[in-house]
Structure formats: C-alpha cells, structure tokens
PDB file of C-alpha atoms in Angstrom:
ATOM      1  CA  MET B 108    -124.754 -12.980-112.072  1.00  0.00           C
ATOM      2  CA  THR B 109    -128.294 -14.868-112.402  1.00  0.00           C
ATOM      3  CA  GLY B 110    -131.968 -13.025-112.920  1.00  0.00           C
ATOM      4  CA  SER B 111    -133.421 -13.715-109.252  1.00  0.00           C
ATOM      5  CA  VAL B 112    -133.113 -14.321-106.041  1.00  0.00           C
ATOM      6  CA  ARG B 113    -134.679 -15.532-103.141  1.00  0.00           C
ATOM      7  CA  ILE B 114    -137.012 -12.690-101.541  1.00  0.00           C
ATOM      8  CA  ASP B 115    -135.957 -13.537 -98.059  1.00  0.00           C
ATOM      9  CA  SER B 116    -131.960 -13.338 -98.911  1.00  0.00           C
ATOM     10  CA  TRP B 117    -132.691  -9.961-100.867  1.00  0.00           C
ATOM     11  CA  LEU B 118    -134.379  -8.536 -97.965  1.00  0.00           C
ATOM     12  CA  TRP B 119    -131.564  -9.659 -95.785  1.00  0.00           C
ATOM     13  CA  ALA B 120    -129.144  -8.302 -97.773  1.00  0.00           C
ATOM     14  CA  VAL B 121    -130.196  -5.048 -98.288  1.00  0.00           C
ATOM     15  CA  ARG B 122    -130.749  -4.587 -94.443  1.00  0.00           C
ATOM     16  CA  ALA B 123    -134.713  -4.874 -94.653  1.00  0.00           C
ATOM     17  CA  TYR B 124    -134.363  -7.195 -91.686  1.00  0.00           C
ATOM     18  CA  LYS B 125    -131.781  -7.875 -89.467  1.00  0.00           C
ATOM     19  CA  THR B 126    -131.090 -11.445 -89.991  1.00  0.00           C
ATOM     20  CA  ARG B 127    -132.904 -14.128 -92.770  1.00  0.00           C
ATOM     21  CA  SER B 128    -134.154 -15.859 -90.512  1.00  0.00           C
ATOM     22  CA  ALA B 129    -136.586 -12.914 -90.062  1.00  0.00           C
ATOM     23  CA  ALA B 130    -136.890 -11.984 -93.287  1.00  0.00           C
ATOM     24  CA  THR B 131    -138.264 -15.559 -93.602  1.00  0.00           C
ATOM     25  CA  THR B 132    -140.715 -15.649 -90.983  1.00  0.00           C
ATOM     26  CA  ALA B 133    -142.246 -12.759 -92.194  1.00  0.00           C
ATOM     27  CA  CYS B 134    -142.859 -14.226 -95.923  1.00  0.00           C
ATOM     28  CA  ARG B 135    -144.516 -16.923 -93.237  1.00  0.00           C
ATOM     29  CA  ALA B 136    -146.530 -14.609 -91.547  1.00  0.00           C
ATOM     30  CA  GLY B 137    -147.948 -12.590 -94.879  1.00  0.00           C
ATOM     31  CA  HIS B 138    -145.968  -9.398 -93.952  1.00  0.00           C
ATOM     32  CA  ILE B 139    -144.533  -9.334 -97.349  1.00  0.00           C
ATOM     33  CA  ARG B 140    -146.173  -8.906-100.604  1.00  0.00           C
ATOM     34  CA  LEU B 141    -144.136  -9.305-103.844  1.00  0.00           C
ATOM     35  CA  ASN B 142    -145.995  -7.006-106.966  1.00  0.00           C
ATOM     36  CA  GLY B 143    -149.616  -7.635-104.844  1.00  0.00           C
ATOM     37  CA  ASP B 144    -149.090 -11.083-104.428  1.00  0.00           C
ATOM     38  CA  LYS B 145    -147.708 -12.218-100.377  1.00  0.00           C
ATOM     39  CA  VAL B 146    -145.039 -15.003-100.919  1.00  0.00           C
ATOM     40  CA  LYS B 147    -143.017 -17.240 -99.722  1.00  0.00           C
ATOM     41  CA  ALA B 148    -139.742 -17.101 -98.733  1.00  0.00           C
ATOM     42  CA  ALA B 149    -138.402 -19.142-101.512  1.00  0.00           C
ATOM     43  CA  GLN B 150    -140.090 -16.573-103.912  1.00  0.00           C
ATOM     44  CA  PRO B 151    -137.568 -14.936-107.231  1.00  0.00           C
ATOM     45  CA  VAL B 152    -137.394 -11.622-106.779  1.00  0.00           C
ATOM     46  CA  ARG B 153    -136.023  -9.691-110.003  1.00  0.00           C
ATOM     47  CA  VAL B 154    -134.811  -6.190-110.998  1.00  0.00           C
ATOM     48  CA  GLY B 155    -138.130  -4.322-111.134  1.00  0.00           C
ATOM     49  CA  ASP B 156    -140.158  -5.621-109.140  1.00  0.00           C
ATOM     50  CA  GLU B 157    -142.449  -4.156-106.466  1.00  0.00           C
ATOM     51  CA  VAL B 158    -141.850  -5.457-102.643  1.00  0.00           C
ATOM     52  CA  ARG B 159    -144.641  -4.088 -99.811  1.00  0.00           C
ATOM     53  CA  ILE B 160    -142.792  -4.814 -95.690  1.00  0.00           C
ATOM     54  CA  ARG B 161    -145.372  -4.558 -92.685  1.00  0.00           C
ATOM     55  CA  ILE B 162    -143.287  -3.359 -90.316  1.00  0.00           C
ATOM     56  CA  ALA B 163    -144.556  -2.029 -87.534  1.00  0.00           C
ATOM     57  CA  GLY B 164    -148.022  -1.285 -88.719  1.00  0.00           C
ATOM     58  CA  PHE B 165    -147.465   0.203 -92.050  1.00  0.00           C
ATOM     59  CA  ASP B 166    -146.102  -0.822 -95.283  1.00  0.00           C
ATOM     60  CA  ARG B 167    -143.079  -0.160 -96.266  1.00  0.00           C
ATOM     61  CA  ILE B 168    -142.842   0.060-100.954  1.00  0.00           C
ATOM     62  CA  LEU B 169    -139.261  -0.678-102.450  1.00  0.00           C
ATOM     63  CA  ILE B 170    -138.910  -1.178-105.939  1.00  0.00           C
ATOM     64  CA  VAL B 171    -135.413  -3.295-106.771  1.00  0.00           C
ATOM     65  CA  ARG B 172    -133.043  -1.819-108.905  1.00  0.00           C
ATOM     66  CA  GLN B 173    -130.204  -4.289-108.389  1.00  0.00           C
ATOM     67  CA  LEU B 174    -130.123  -8.297-107.209  1.00  0.00           C
ATOM     68  CA  LEU B 175    -127.806  -8.608-103.726  1.00  0.00           C
ATOM     69  CA  VAL B 176    -126.933 -12.136-102.362  1.00  0.00           C
ATOM     70  CA  LYS B 177    -124.225 -11.515-100.013  1.00  0.00           C
ATOM     71  CA  ARG B 178    -125.296  -8.163 -97.147  1.00  0.00           C
ATOM     72  CA  VAL B 179    -123.440  -5.758 -97.627  1.00  0.00           C
ATOM     73  CA  GLY B 180    -123.373  -1.734 -96.357  1.00  0.00           C
ATOM     74  CA  ALA B 181    -125.584   0.541 -95.717  1.00  0.00           C
ATOM     75  CA  PRO B 182    -124.411   3.209 -98.629  1.00  0.00           C
ATOM     76  CA  VAL B 183    -124.712   0.217-100.967  1.00  0.00           C
ATOM     77  CA  ALA B 184    -128.113  -1.567-100.247  1.00  0.00           C
ATOM     78  CA  ALA B 185    -129.557   1.724-100.352  1.00  0.00           C
ATOM     79  CA  LEU B 186    -128.766   1.569-103.895  1.00  0.00           C
ATOM     80  CA  ALA B 187    -130.241  -1.927-104.860  1.00  0.00           C
ATOM     81  CA  PHE B 188    -134.004  -0.102-104.235  1.00  0.00           C
ATOM     82  CA  ASP B 189    -135.656   3.266-104.947  1.00  0.00           C
ATOM     83  CA  ASP B 190    -138.186   3.930-101.342  1.00  0.00           C
ATOM     84  CA  ARG B 191    -141.383   4.410-102.469  1.00  0.00           C
ATOM     85  CA  THR B 192    -142.834   4.434 -99.445  1.00  0.00           C
ATOM     86  CA  PRO B 193    -144.529   7.771 -98.302  1.00  0.00           C
ATOM     87  CA  GLU B 194    -144.559  10.342 -95.563  1.00  0.00           C
ATOM     88  CA  ARG B 195    -146.490   9.099 -92.905  1.00  0.00           C
ATOM     89  CA  GLU B 196    -148.481  11.831 -90.217  1.00  0.00           C
ATOM     90  CA  PRO B 197    -146.571  12.484 -86.949  1.00  0.00           C
ATOM     91  CA  GLN B 198    -148.859  10.989 -84.798  1.00  0.00           C
ATOM     92  CA  ALA B 199    -148.828  12.095 -80.579  1.00  0.00           C
ATOM     93  CA  ALA B 200    -148.580  10.058 -77.678  1.00  0.00           C
ATOM     94  CA  LEU B 201    -151.784   9.246 -76.270  1.00  0.00           C
ATOM     95  CA  GLY B 202    -151.471   9.718 -72.969  1.00  0.00           C
ATOM     96  CA  LEU B 203    -148.041   7.891 -72.110  1.00  0.00           C
ATOM     97  CA  ARG B 204    -147.615   7.794 -68.751  1.00  0.00           C
ATOM     98  CA  ASP B 205    -143.518   6.825 -67.601  1.00  0.00           C
ATOM     99  CA  ARG B 206    -142.678   3.379 -66.437  1.00  0.00           C
ATOM    100  CA  GLY B 207    -143.303   2.931 -62.145  1.00  0.00           C
ATOM    101  CA  ALA B 208    -145.328   6.255 -62.113  1.00  0.00           C
ATOM    102  CA  GLY B 209    -147.962   4.363 -60.393  1.00  0.00           C
ATOM    103  CA  ARG B 210    -151.636   4.847 -60.902  1.00  0.00           C
ATOM    104  CA  PRO B 211    -153.165   7.584 -62.284  1.00  0.00           C
ATOM    105  CA  THR B 212    -154.929   9.772 -60.061  1.00  0.00           C
ATOM    106  CA  LYS B 213    -158.193  11.123 -60.913  1.00  0.00           C
ATOM    107  CA  ARG B 214    -157.192  14.833 -63.169  1.00  0.00           C
ATOM    108  CA  GLU B 215    -154.362  12.887 -64.775  1.00  0.00           C
ATOM    109  CA  ARG B 216    -156.992   9.939 -65.722  1.00  0.00           C
ATOM    110  CA  ARG B 217    -159.680  12.588 -67.014  1.00  0.00           C
ATOM    111  CA  ASP B 218    -156.798  14.327 -69.225  1.00  0.00           C
ATOM    112  CA  ILE B 219    -156.000  11.174 -70.613  1.00  0.00           C
ATOM    113  CA  ASP B 220    -159.224  10.411 -72.105  1.00  0.00           C
ATOM    114  CA  LYS B 221    -159.453  13.600 -73.090  1.00  0.00           C
ATOM    115  CA  LEU B 222    -156.554  12.591 -75.537  1.00  0.00           C
ATOM    116  CA  ARG B 223    -158.497  10.098 -76.579  1.00  0.00           C
ATOM    117  CA  GLY B 224    -161.327  11.268 -77.249  1.00  0.00           C
ATOM    118  CA  ARG B 225    -163.392   9.192 -75.152  1.00  0.00           C
ATOM    119  CA  SER B 226    -166.556  10.746 -73.560  1.00  0.00           C
ATOM    120  CA  GLU B 227    -167.144  11.517 -69.915  1.00  0.00           C
ATOM    121  CA  PRO B 228    -169.365   9.091 -67.827  1.00  0.00           C
ATOM    122  CA  GLU B 229    -169.989  11.312 -65.251  1.00  0.00           C
ATOM    123  CA  SER B 230    -171.353  13.379 -67.231  1.00  0.00           C
ATOM    124  CA  GLU B 231    -173.825  11.429 -69.166  1.00  0.00           C
ATOM    125  CA  ILE B 232    -175.151   9.837 -66.210  1.00  0.00           C
ATOM    126  CA  PHE B 233    -175.569  12.603 -63.633  1.00  0.00           C
ATOM    127  CA  ARG B 234    -177.582  14.932 -66.412  1.00  0.00           C
ATOM    128  CA  ASP B 235    -181.594  16.256 -65.305  1.00  0.00           C
TER     129      ASP B 235
END
C-alpha cells in the first residue's frame, strides 16, 4: 500500500462522515485540520498524523494508525485511528419546549429566563 491517502477519502473510510462528498465539503469549509493546519480535500494523510474534525461545535481529535482507502466495517474502522477527543461536559437543556406547545405563559417565560441566566427587566424598572 502507498504511504499516504487523500484526507477526504480516509475520513469517509473510517466513518467520520457518511459520504466522501460530505468530507470534501468539510475540508472546503475549514472544519478539518491536519497537524494544526487547515487542509484541502486532496491533502495526503500519513500514519501518525493528527486530524482534528469540527463536528457539532466541538473538535474531535484522531491520530492516524492505519491508512484506509475503501470504506470498512465499524469495528475495523475503529482500529484505524486513536481517538484522543477529551470528554465533553454534560449540558443541561436550556428552556427547550416541545414543538407545537404554543406560546409560553408568563410564568413559563420567567422560568425559561431563569434557566438561561437572564435578568428580569421588571425588577430593575420598578425599583424605588
């Protein structure tokens, strides 16, 4: 096997993206970094490289252990990289309402504001 593979092809092969075109689009948008630098889709990736993927607002850090050109099963794909992504802190839902629940009542709106950490404007206006 060759000593390098296109980064978009490798990301697709290790199942970081569902399609190769999605991986290519992520490279164009600047969401993929190879050893700290933004890369184009055709950038070669080698064993030992660090790949950072920006997905859903956080970085996923992968160290390349094996080069793959074709998409493989999930257990084999997991062996192709070391996942060095730090654990994310759990986030509480901030005042999410069910779709179709209608407009919140005044009490619900105040509760949502408290959860989001907003100050109450009425208390500031009516002070003596």
